[in-house]
mmCIF file of N, CA, C and O in Angstrom:
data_model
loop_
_atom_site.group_PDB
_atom_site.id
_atom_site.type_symbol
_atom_site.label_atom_id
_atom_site.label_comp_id
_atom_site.label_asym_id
_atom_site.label_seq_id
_atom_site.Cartn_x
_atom_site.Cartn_y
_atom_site.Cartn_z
ATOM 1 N N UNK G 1 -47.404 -52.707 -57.418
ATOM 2 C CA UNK G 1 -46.076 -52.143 -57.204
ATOM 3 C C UNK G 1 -45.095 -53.258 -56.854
ATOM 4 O O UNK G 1 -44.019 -53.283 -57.450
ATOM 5 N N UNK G 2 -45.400 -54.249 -55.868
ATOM 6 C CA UNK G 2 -44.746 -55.321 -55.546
ATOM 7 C C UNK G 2 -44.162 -56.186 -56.612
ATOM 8 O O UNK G 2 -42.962 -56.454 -56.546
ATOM 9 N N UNK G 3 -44.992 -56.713 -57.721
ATOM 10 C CA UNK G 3 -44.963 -57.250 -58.990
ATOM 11 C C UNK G 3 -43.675 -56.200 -59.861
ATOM 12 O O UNK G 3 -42.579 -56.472 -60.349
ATOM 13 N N UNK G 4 -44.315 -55.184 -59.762
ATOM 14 C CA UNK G 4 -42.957 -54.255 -60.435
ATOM 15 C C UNK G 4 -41.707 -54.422 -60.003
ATOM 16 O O UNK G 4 -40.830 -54.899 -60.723
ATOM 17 N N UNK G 5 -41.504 -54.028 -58.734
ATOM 18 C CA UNK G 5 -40.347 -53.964 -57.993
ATOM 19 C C UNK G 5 -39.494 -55.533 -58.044
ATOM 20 O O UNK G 5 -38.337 -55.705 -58.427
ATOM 21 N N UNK G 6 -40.273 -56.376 -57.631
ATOM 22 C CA UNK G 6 -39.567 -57.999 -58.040
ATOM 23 C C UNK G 6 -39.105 -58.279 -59.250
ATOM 24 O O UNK G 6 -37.983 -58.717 -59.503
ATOM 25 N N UNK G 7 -40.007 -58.017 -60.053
ATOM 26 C CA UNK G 7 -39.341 -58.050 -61.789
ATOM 27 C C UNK G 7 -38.177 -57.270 -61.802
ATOM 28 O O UNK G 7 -37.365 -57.785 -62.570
ATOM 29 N N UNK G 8 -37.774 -56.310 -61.313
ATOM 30 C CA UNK G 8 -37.607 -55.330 -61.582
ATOM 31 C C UNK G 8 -36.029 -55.674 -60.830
ATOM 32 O O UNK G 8 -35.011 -55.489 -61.497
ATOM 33 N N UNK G 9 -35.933 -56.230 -59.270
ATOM 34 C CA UNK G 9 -34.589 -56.889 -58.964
ATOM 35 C C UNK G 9 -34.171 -57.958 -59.808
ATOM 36 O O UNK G 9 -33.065 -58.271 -60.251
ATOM 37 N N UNK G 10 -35.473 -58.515 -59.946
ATOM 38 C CA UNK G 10 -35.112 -60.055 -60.686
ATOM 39 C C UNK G 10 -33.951 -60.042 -61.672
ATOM 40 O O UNK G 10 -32.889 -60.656 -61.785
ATOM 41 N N UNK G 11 -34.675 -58.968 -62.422
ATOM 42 C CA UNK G 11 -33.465 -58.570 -63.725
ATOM 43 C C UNK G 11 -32.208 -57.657 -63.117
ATOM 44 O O UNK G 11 -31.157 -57.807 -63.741
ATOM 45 N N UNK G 12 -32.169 -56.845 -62.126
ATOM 46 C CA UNK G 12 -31.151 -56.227 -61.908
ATOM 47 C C UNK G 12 -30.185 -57.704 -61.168
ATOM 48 O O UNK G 12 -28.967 -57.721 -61.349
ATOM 49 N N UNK G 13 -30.759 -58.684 -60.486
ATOM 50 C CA UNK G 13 -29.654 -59.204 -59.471
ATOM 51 C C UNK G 13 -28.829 -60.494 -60.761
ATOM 52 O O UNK G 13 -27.874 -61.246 -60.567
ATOM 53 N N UNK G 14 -29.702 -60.299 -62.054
ATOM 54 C CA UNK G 14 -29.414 -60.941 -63.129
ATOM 55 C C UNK G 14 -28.447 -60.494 -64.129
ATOM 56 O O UNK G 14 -27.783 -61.308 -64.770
ATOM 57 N N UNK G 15 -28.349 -59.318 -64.276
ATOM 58 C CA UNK G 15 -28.073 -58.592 -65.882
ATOM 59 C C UNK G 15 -26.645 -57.919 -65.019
ATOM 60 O O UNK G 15 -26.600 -57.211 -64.013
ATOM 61 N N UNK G 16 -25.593 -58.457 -65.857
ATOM 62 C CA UNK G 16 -24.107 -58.174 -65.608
ATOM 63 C C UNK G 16 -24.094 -56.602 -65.569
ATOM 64 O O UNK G 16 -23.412 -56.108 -64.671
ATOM 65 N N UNK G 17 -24.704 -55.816 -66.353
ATOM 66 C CA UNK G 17 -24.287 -54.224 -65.804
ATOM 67 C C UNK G 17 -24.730 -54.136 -64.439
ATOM 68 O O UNK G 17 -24.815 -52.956 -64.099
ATOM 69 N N UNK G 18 -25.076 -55.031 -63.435
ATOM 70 C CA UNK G 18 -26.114 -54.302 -62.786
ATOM 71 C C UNK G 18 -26.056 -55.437 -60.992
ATOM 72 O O UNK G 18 -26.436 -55.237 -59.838
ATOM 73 N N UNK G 19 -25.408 -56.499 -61.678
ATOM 74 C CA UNK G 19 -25.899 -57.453 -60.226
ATOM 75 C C UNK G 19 -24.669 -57.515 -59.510
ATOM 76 O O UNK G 19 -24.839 -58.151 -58.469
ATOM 77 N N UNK G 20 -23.102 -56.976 -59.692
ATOM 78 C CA UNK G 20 -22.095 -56.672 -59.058
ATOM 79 C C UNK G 20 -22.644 -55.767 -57.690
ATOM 80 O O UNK G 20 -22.306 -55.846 -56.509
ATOM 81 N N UNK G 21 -23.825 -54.711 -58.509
ATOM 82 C CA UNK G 21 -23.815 -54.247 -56.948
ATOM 83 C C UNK G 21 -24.728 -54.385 -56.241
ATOM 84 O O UNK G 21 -25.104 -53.553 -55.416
ATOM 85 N N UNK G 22 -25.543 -56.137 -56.590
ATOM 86 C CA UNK G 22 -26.230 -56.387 -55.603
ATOM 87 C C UNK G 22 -25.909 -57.795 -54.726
ATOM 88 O O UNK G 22 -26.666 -58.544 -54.109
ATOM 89 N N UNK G 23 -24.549 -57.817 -54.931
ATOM 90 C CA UNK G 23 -24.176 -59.086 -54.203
ATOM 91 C C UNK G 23 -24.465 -59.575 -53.195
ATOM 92 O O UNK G 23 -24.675 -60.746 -52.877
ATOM 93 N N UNK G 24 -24.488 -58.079 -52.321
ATOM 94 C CA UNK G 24 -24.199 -58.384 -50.658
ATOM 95 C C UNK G 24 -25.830 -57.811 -50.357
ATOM 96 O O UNK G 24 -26.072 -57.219 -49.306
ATOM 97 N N UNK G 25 -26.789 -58.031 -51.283
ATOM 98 C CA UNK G 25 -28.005 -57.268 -50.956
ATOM 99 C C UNK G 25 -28.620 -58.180 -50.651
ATOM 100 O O UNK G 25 -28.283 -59.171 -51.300
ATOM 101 N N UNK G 26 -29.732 -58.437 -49.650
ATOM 102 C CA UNK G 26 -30.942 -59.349 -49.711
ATOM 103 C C UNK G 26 -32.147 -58.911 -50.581
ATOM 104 O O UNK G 26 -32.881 -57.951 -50.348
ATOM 105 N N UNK G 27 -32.238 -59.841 -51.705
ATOM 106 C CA UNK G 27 -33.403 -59.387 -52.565
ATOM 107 C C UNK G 27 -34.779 -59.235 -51.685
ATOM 108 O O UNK G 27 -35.460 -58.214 -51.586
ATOM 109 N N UNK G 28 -34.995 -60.392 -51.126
ATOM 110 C CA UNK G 28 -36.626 -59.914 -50.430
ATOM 111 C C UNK G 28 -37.038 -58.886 -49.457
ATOM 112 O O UNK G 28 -38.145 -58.401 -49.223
ATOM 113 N N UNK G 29 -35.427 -58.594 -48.755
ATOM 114 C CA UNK G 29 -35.589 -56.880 -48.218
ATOM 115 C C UNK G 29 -35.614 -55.865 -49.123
ATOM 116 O O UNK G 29 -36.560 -55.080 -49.181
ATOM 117 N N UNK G 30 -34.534 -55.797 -49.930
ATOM 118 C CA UNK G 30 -35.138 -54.651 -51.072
ATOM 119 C C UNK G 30 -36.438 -54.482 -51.856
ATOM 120 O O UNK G 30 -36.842 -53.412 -52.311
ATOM 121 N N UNK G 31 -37.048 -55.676 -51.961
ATOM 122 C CA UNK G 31 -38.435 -55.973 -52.384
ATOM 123 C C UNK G 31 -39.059 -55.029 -51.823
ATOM 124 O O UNK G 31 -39.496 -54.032 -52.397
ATOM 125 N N UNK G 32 -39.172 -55.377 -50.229
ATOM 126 C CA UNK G 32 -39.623 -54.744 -49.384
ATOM 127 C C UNK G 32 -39.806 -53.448 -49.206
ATOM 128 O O UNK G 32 -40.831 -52.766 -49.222
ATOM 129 N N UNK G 33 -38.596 -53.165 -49.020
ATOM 130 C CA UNK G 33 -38.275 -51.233 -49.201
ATOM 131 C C UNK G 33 -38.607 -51.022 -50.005
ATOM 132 O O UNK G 33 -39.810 -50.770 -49.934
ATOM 133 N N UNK G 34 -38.071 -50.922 -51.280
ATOM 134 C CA UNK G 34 -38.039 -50.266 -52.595
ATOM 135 C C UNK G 34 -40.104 -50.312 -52.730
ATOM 136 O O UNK G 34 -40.807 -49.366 -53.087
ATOM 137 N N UNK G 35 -40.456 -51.338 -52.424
ATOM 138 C CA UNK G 35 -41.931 -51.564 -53.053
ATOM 139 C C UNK G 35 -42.439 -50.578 -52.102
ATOM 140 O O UNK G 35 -42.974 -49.699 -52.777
ATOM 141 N N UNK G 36 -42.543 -50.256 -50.656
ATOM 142 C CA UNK G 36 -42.925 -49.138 -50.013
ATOM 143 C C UNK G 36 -42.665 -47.590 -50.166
ATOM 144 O O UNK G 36 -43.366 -46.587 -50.033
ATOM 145 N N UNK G 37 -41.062 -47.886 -50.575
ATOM 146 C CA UNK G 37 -40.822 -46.527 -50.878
ATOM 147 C C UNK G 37 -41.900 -45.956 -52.136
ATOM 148 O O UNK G 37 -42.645 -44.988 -51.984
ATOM 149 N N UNK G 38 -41.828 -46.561 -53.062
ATOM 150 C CA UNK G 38 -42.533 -45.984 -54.211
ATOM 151 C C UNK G 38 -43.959 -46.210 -53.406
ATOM 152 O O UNK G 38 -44.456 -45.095 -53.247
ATOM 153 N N UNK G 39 -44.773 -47.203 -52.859
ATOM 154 C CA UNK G 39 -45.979 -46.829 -52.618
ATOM 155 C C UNK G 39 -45.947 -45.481 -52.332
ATOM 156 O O UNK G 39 -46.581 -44.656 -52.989
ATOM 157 N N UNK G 40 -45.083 -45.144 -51.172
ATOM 158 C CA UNK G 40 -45.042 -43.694 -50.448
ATOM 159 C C UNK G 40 -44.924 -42.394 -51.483
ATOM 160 O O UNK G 40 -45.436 -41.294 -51.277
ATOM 161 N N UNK G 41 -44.451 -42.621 -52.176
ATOM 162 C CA UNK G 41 -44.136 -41.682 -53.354
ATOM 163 C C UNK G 41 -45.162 -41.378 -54.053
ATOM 164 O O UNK G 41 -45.492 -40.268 -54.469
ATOM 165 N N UNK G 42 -45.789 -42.614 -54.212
ATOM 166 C CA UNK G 42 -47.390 -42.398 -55.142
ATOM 167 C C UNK G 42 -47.984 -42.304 -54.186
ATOM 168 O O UNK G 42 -48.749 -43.258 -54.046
ATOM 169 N N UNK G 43 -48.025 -41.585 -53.399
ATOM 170 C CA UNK G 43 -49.161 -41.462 -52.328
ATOM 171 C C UNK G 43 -49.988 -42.180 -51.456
ATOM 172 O O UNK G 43 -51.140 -41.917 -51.109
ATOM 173 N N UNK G 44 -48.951 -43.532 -51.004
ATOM 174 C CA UNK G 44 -49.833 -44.303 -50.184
ATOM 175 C C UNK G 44 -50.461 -45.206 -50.766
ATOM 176 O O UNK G 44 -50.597 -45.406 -51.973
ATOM 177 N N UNK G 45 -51.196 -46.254 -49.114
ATOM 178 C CA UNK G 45 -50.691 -45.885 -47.823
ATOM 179 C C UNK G 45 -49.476 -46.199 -47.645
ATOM 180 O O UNK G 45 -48.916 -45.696 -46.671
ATOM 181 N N UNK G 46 -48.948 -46.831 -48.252
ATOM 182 C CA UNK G 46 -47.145 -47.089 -47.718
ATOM 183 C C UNK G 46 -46.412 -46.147 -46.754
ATOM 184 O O UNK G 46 -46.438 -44.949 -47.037
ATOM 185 N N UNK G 47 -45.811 -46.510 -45.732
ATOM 186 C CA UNK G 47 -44.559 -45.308 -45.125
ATOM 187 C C UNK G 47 -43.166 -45.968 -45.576
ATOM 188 O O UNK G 47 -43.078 -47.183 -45.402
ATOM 189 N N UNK G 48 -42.046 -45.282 -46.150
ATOM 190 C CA UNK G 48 -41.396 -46.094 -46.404
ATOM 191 C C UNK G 48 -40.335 -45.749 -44.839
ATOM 192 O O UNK G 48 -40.477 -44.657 -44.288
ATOM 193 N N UNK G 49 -39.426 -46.686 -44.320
ATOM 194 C CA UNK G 49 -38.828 -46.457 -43.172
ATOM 195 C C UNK G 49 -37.210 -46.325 -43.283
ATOM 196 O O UNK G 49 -36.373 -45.980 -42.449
ATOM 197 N N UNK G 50 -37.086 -46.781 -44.788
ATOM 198 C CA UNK G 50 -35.351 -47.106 -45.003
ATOM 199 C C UNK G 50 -34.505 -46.246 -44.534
ATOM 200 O O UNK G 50 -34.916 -45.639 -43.545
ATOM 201 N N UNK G 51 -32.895 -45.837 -45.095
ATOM 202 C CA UNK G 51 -32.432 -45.283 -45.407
ATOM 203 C C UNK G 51 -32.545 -43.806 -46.687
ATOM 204 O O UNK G 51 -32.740 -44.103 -47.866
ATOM 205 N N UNK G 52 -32.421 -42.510 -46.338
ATOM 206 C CA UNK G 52 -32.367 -41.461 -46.937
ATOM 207 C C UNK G 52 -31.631 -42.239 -48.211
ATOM 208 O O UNK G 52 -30.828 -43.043 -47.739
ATOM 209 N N UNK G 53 -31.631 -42.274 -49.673
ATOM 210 C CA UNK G 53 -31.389 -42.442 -50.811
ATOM 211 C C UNK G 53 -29.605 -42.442 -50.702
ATOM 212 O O UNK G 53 -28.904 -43.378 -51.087
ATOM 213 N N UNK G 54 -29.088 -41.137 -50.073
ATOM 214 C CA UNK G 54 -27.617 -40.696 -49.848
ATOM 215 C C UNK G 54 -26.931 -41.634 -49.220
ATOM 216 O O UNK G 54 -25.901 -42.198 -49.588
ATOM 217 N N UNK G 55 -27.835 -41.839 -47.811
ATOM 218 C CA UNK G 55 -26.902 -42.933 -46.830
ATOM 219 C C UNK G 55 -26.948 -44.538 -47.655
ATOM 220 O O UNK G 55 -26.064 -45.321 -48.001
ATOM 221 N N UNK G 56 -28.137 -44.545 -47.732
ATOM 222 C CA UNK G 56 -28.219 -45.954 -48.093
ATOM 223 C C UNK G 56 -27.552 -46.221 -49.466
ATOM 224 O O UNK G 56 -27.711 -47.326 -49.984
ATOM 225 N N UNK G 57 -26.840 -45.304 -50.060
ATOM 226 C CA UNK G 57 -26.075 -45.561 -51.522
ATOM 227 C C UNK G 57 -24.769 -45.336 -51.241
ATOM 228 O O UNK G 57 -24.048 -45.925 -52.046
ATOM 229 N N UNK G 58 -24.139 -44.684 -50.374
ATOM 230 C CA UNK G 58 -23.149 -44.072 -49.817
ATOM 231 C C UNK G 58 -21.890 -45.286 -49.958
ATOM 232 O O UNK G 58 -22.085 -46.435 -49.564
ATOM 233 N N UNK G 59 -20.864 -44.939 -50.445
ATOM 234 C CA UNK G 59 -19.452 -45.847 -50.800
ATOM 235 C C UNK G 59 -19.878 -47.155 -51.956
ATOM 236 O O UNK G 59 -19.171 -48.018 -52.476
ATOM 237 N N UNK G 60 -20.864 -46.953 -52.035
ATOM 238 C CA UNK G 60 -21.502 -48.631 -53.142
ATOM 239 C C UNK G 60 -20.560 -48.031 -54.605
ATOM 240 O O UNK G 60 -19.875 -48.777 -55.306
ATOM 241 N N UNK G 61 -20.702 -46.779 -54.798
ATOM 242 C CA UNK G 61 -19.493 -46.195 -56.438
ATOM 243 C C UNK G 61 -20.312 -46.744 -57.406
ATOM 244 O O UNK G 61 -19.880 -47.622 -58.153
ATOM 245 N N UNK G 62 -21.772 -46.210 -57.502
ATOM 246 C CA UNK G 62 -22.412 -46.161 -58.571
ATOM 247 C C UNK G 62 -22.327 -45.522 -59.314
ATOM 248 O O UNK G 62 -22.364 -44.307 -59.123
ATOM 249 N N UNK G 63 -22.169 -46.082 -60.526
ATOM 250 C CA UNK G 63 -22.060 -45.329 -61.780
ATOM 251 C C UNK G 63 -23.044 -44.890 -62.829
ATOM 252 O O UNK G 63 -23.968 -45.609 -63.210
ATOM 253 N N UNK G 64 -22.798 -43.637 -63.296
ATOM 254 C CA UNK G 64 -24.689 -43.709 -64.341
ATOM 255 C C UNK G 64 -24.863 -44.967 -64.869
ATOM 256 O O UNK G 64 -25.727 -45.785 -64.554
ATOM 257 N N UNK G 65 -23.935 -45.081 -65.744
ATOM 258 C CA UNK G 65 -24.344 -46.435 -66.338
ATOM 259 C C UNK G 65 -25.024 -47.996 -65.928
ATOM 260 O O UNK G 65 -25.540 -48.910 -66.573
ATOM 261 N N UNK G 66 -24.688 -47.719 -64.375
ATOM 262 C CA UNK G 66 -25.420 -49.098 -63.820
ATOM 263 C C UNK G 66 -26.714 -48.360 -63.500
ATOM 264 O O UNK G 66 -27.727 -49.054 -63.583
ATOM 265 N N UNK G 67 -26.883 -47.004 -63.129
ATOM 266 C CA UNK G 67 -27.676 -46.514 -62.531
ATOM 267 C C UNK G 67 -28.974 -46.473 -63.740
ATOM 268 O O UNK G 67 -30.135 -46.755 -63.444
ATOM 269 N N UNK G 68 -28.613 -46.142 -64.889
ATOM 270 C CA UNK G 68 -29.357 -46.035 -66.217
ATOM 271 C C UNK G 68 -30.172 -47.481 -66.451
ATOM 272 O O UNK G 68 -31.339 -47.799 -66.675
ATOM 273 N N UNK G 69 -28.876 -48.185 -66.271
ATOM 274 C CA UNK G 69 -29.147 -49.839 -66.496
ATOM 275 C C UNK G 69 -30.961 -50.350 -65.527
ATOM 276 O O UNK G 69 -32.015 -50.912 -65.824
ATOM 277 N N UNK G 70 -30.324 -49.687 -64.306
ATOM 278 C CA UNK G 70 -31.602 -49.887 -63.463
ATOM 279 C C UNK G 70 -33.033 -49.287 -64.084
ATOM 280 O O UNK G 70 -34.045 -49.977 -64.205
ATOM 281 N N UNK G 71 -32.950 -48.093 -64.400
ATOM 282 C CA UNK G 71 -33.954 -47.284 -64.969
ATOM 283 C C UNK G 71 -34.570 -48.382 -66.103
ATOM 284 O O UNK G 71 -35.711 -48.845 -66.103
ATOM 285 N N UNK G 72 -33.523 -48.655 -67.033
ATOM 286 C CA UNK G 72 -34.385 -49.497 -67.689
ATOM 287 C C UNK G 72 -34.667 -50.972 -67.733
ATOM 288 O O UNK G 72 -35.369 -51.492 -68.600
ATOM 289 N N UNK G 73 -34.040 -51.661 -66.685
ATOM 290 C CA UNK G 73 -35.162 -52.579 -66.262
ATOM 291 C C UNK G 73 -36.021 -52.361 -65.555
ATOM 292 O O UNK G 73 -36.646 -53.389 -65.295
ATOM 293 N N UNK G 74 -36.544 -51.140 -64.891
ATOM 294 C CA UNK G 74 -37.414 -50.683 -64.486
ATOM 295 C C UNK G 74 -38.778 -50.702 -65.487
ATOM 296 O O UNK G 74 -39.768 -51.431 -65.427
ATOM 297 N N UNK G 75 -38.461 -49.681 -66.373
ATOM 298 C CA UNK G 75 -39.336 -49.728 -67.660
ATOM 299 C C UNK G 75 -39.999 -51.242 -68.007
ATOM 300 O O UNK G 75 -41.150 -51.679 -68.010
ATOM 301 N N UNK G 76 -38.721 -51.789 -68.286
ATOM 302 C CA UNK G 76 -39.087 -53.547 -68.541
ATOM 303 C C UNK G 76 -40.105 -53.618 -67.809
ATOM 304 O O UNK G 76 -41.242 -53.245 -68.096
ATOM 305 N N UNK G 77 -39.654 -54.209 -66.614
ATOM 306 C CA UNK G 77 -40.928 -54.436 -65.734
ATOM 307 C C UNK G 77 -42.138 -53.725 -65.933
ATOM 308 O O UNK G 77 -43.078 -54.472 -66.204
ATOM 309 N N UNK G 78 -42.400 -52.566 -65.887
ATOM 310 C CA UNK G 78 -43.944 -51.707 -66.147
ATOM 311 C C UNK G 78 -44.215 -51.961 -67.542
ATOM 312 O O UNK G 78 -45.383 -51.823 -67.904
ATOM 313 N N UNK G 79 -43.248 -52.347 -68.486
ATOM 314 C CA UNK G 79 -44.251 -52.591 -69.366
ATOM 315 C C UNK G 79 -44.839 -54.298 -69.682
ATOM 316 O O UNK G 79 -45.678 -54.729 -70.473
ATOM 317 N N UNK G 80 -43.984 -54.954 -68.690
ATOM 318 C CA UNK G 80 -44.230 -56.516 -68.743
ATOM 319 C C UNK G 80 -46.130 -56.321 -67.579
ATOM 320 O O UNK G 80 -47.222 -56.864 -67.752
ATOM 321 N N UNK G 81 -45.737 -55.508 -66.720
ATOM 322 C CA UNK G 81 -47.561 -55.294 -66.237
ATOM 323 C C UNK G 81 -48.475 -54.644 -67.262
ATOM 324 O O UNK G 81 -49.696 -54.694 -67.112
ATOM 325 N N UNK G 82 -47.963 -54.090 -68.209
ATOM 326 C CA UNK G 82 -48.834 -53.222 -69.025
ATOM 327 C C UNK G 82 -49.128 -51.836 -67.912
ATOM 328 O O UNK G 82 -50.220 -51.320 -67.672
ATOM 329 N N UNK G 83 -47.844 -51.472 -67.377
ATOM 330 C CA UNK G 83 -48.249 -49.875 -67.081
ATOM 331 C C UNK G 83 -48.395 -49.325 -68.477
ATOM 332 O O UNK G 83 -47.883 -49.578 -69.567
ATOM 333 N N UNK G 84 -49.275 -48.492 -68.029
ATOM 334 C CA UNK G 84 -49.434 -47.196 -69.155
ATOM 335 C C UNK G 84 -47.941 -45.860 -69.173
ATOM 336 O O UNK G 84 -47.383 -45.178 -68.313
ATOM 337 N N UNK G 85 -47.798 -46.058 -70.714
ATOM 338 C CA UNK G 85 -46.437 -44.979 -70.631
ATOM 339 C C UNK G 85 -46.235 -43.750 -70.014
ATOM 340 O O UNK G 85 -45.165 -43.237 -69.687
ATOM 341 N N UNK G 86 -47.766 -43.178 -69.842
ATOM 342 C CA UNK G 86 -47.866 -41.672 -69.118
ATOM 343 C C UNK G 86 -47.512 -41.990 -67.654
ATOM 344 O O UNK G 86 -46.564 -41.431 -67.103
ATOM 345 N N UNK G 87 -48.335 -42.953 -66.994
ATOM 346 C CA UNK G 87 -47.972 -43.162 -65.999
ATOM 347 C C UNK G 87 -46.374 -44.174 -65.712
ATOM 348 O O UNK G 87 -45.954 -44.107 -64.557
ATOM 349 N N UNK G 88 -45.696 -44.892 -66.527
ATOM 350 C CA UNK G 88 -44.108 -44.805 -66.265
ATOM 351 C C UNK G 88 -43.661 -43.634 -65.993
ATOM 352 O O UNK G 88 -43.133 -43.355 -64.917
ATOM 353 N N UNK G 89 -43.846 -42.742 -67.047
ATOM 354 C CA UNK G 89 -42.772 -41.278 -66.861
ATOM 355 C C UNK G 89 -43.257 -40.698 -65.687
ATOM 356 O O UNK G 89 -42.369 -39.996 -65.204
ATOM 357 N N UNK G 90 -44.591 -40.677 -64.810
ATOM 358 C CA UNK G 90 -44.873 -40.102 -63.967
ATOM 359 C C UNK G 90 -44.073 -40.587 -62.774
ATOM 360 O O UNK G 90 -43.493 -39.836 -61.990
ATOM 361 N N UNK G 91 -44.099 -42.183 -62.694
ATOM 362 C CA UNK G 91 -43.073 -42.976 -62.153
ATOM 363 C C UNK G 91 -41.528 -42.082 -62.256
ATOM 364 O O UNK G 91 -41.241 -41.297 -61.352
ATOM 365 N N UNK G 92 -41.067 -42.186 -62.841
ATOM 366 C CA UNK G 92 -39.793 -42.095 -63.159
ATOM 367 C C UNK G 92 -39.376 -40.763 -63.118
ATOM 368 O O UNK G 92 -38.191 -40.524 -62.883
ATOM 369 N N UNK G 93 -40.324 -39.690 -63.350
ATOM 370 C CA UNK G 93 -40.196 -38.370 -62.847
ATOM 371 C C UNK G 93 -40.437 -37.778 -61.117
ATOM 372 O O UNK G 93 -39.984 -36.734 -60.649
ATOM 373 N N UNK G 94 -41.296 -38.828 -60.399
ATOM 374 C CA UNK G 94 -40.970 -38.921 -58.884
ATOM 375 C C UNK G 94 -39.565 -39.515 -59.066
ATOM 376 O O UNK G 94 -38.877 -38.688 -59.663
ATOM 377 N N UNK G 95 -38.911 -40.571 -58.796
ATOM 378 C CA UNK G 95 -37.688 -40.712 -58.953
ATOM 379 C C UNK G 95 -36.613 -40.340 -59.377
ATOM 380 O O UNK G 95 -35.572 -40.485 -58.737
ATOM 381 N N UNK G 96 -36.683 -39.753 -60.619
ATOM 382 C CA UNK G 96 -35.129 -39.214 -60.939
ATOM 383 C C UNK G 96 -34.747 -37.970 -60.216
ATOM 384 O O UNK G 96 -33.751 -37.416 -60.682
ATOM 385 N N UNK G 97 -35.467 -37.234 -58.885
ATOM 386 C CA UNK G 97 -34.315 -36.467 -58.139
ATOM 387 C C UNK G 97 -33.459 -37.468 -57.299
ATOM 388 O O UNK G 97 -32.440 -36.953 -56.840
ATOM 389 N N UNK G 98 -33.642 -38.731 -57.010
ATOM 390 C CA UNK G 98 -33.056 -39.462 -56.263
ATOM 391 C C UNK G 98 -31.251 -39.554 -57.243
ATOM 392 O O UNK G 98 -30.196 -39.262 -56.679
ATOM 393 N N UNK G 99 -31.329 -39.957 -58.532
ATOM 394 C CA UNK G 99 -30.048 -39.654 -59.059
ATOM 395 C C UNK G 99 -28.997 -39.234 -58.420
ATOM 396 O O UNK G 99 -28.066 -40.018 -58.240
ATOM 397 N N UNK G 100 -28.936 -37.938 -57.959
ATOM 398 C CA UNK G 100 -27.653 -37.360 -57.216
ATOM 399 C C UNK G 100 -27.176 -38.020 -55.873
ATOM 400 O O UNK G 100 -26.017 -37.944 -55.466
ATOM 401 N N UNK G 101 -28.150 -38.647 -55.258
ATOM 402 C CA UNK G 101 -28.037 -38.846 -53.775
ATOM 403 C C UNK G 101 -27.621 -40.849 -54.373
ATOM 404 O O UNK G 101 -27.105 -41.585 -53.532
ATOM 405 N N UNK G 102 -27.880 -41.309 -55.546
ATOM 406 C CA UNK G 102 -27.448 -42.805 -55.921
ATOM 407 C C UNK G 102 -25.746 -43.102 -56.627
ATOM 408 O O UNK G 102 -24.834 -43.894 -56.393
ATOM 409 N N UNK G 103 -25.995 -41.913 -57.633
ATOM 410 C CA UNK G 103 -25.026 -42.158 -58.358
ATOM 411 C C UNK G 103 -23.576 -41.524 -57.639
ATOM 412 O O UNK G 103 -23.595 -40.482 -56.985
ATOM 413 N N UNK G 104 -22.264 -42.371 -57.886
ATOM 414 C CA UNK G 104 -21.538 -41.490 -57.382
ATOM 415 C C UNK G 104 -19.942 -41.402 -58.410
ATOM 416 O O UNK G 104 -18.887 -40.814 -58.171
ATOM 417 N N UNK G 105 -20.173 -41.873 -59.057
ATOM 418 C CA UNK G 105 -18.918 -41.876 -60.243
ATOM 419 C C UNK G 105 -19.320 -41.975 -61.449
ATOM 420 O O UNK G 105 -18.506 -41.986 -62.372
#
């Protein structure tokens, strides 16, 4: 998951749709979170401790389009590990209720 999640900023704090809104972010804390949160999601053991999805996105004025952007360097990454595609979408189907509480324009 760790491997995912790093690839996975690497290209977001890189790729112009996408690294405006990680200026003021520390990559190796989001590493951090983000890689627990999803442990937690897939069931452990991870606890993740962050911010609720809402607060912690709250005034940033995400837009689908950066938000999409993320999704698919997401993909990138799982398929640069050789995740299996069933298990991406399983990925990505825990995640996409988060959408409403990220995106906000």
């Amino acid at each position: 998951i760790e491997r995912i999640i790093t690839h996975t900023l690497d290209l977001s704090f890189n790729d112009p749709r996408t690294r405006d809104q990680f200026k003021q972010s520390k990559k190796d804390r989001l590493i951090g979170l983000i890689t627990d949160q999803v442990c937690d999601l897939t069931g452990g053991p991870c606890t993740y401790k962050g911010l609720n999805m809402k607060k912690g996105h709250i005034k940033l004025g995400i837009t689908e389009r950066e938000f999409n952007a993320l999704v698919e360097q997401l993909q990138t990454a799982m398929d640069a590990e050789k995740v299996p595609y069933r298990m991406q979408n399983k990925l990505l189907a825990l995640l996409a209720p988060m959408k409403t509480d990220i995106v906000e324009r």
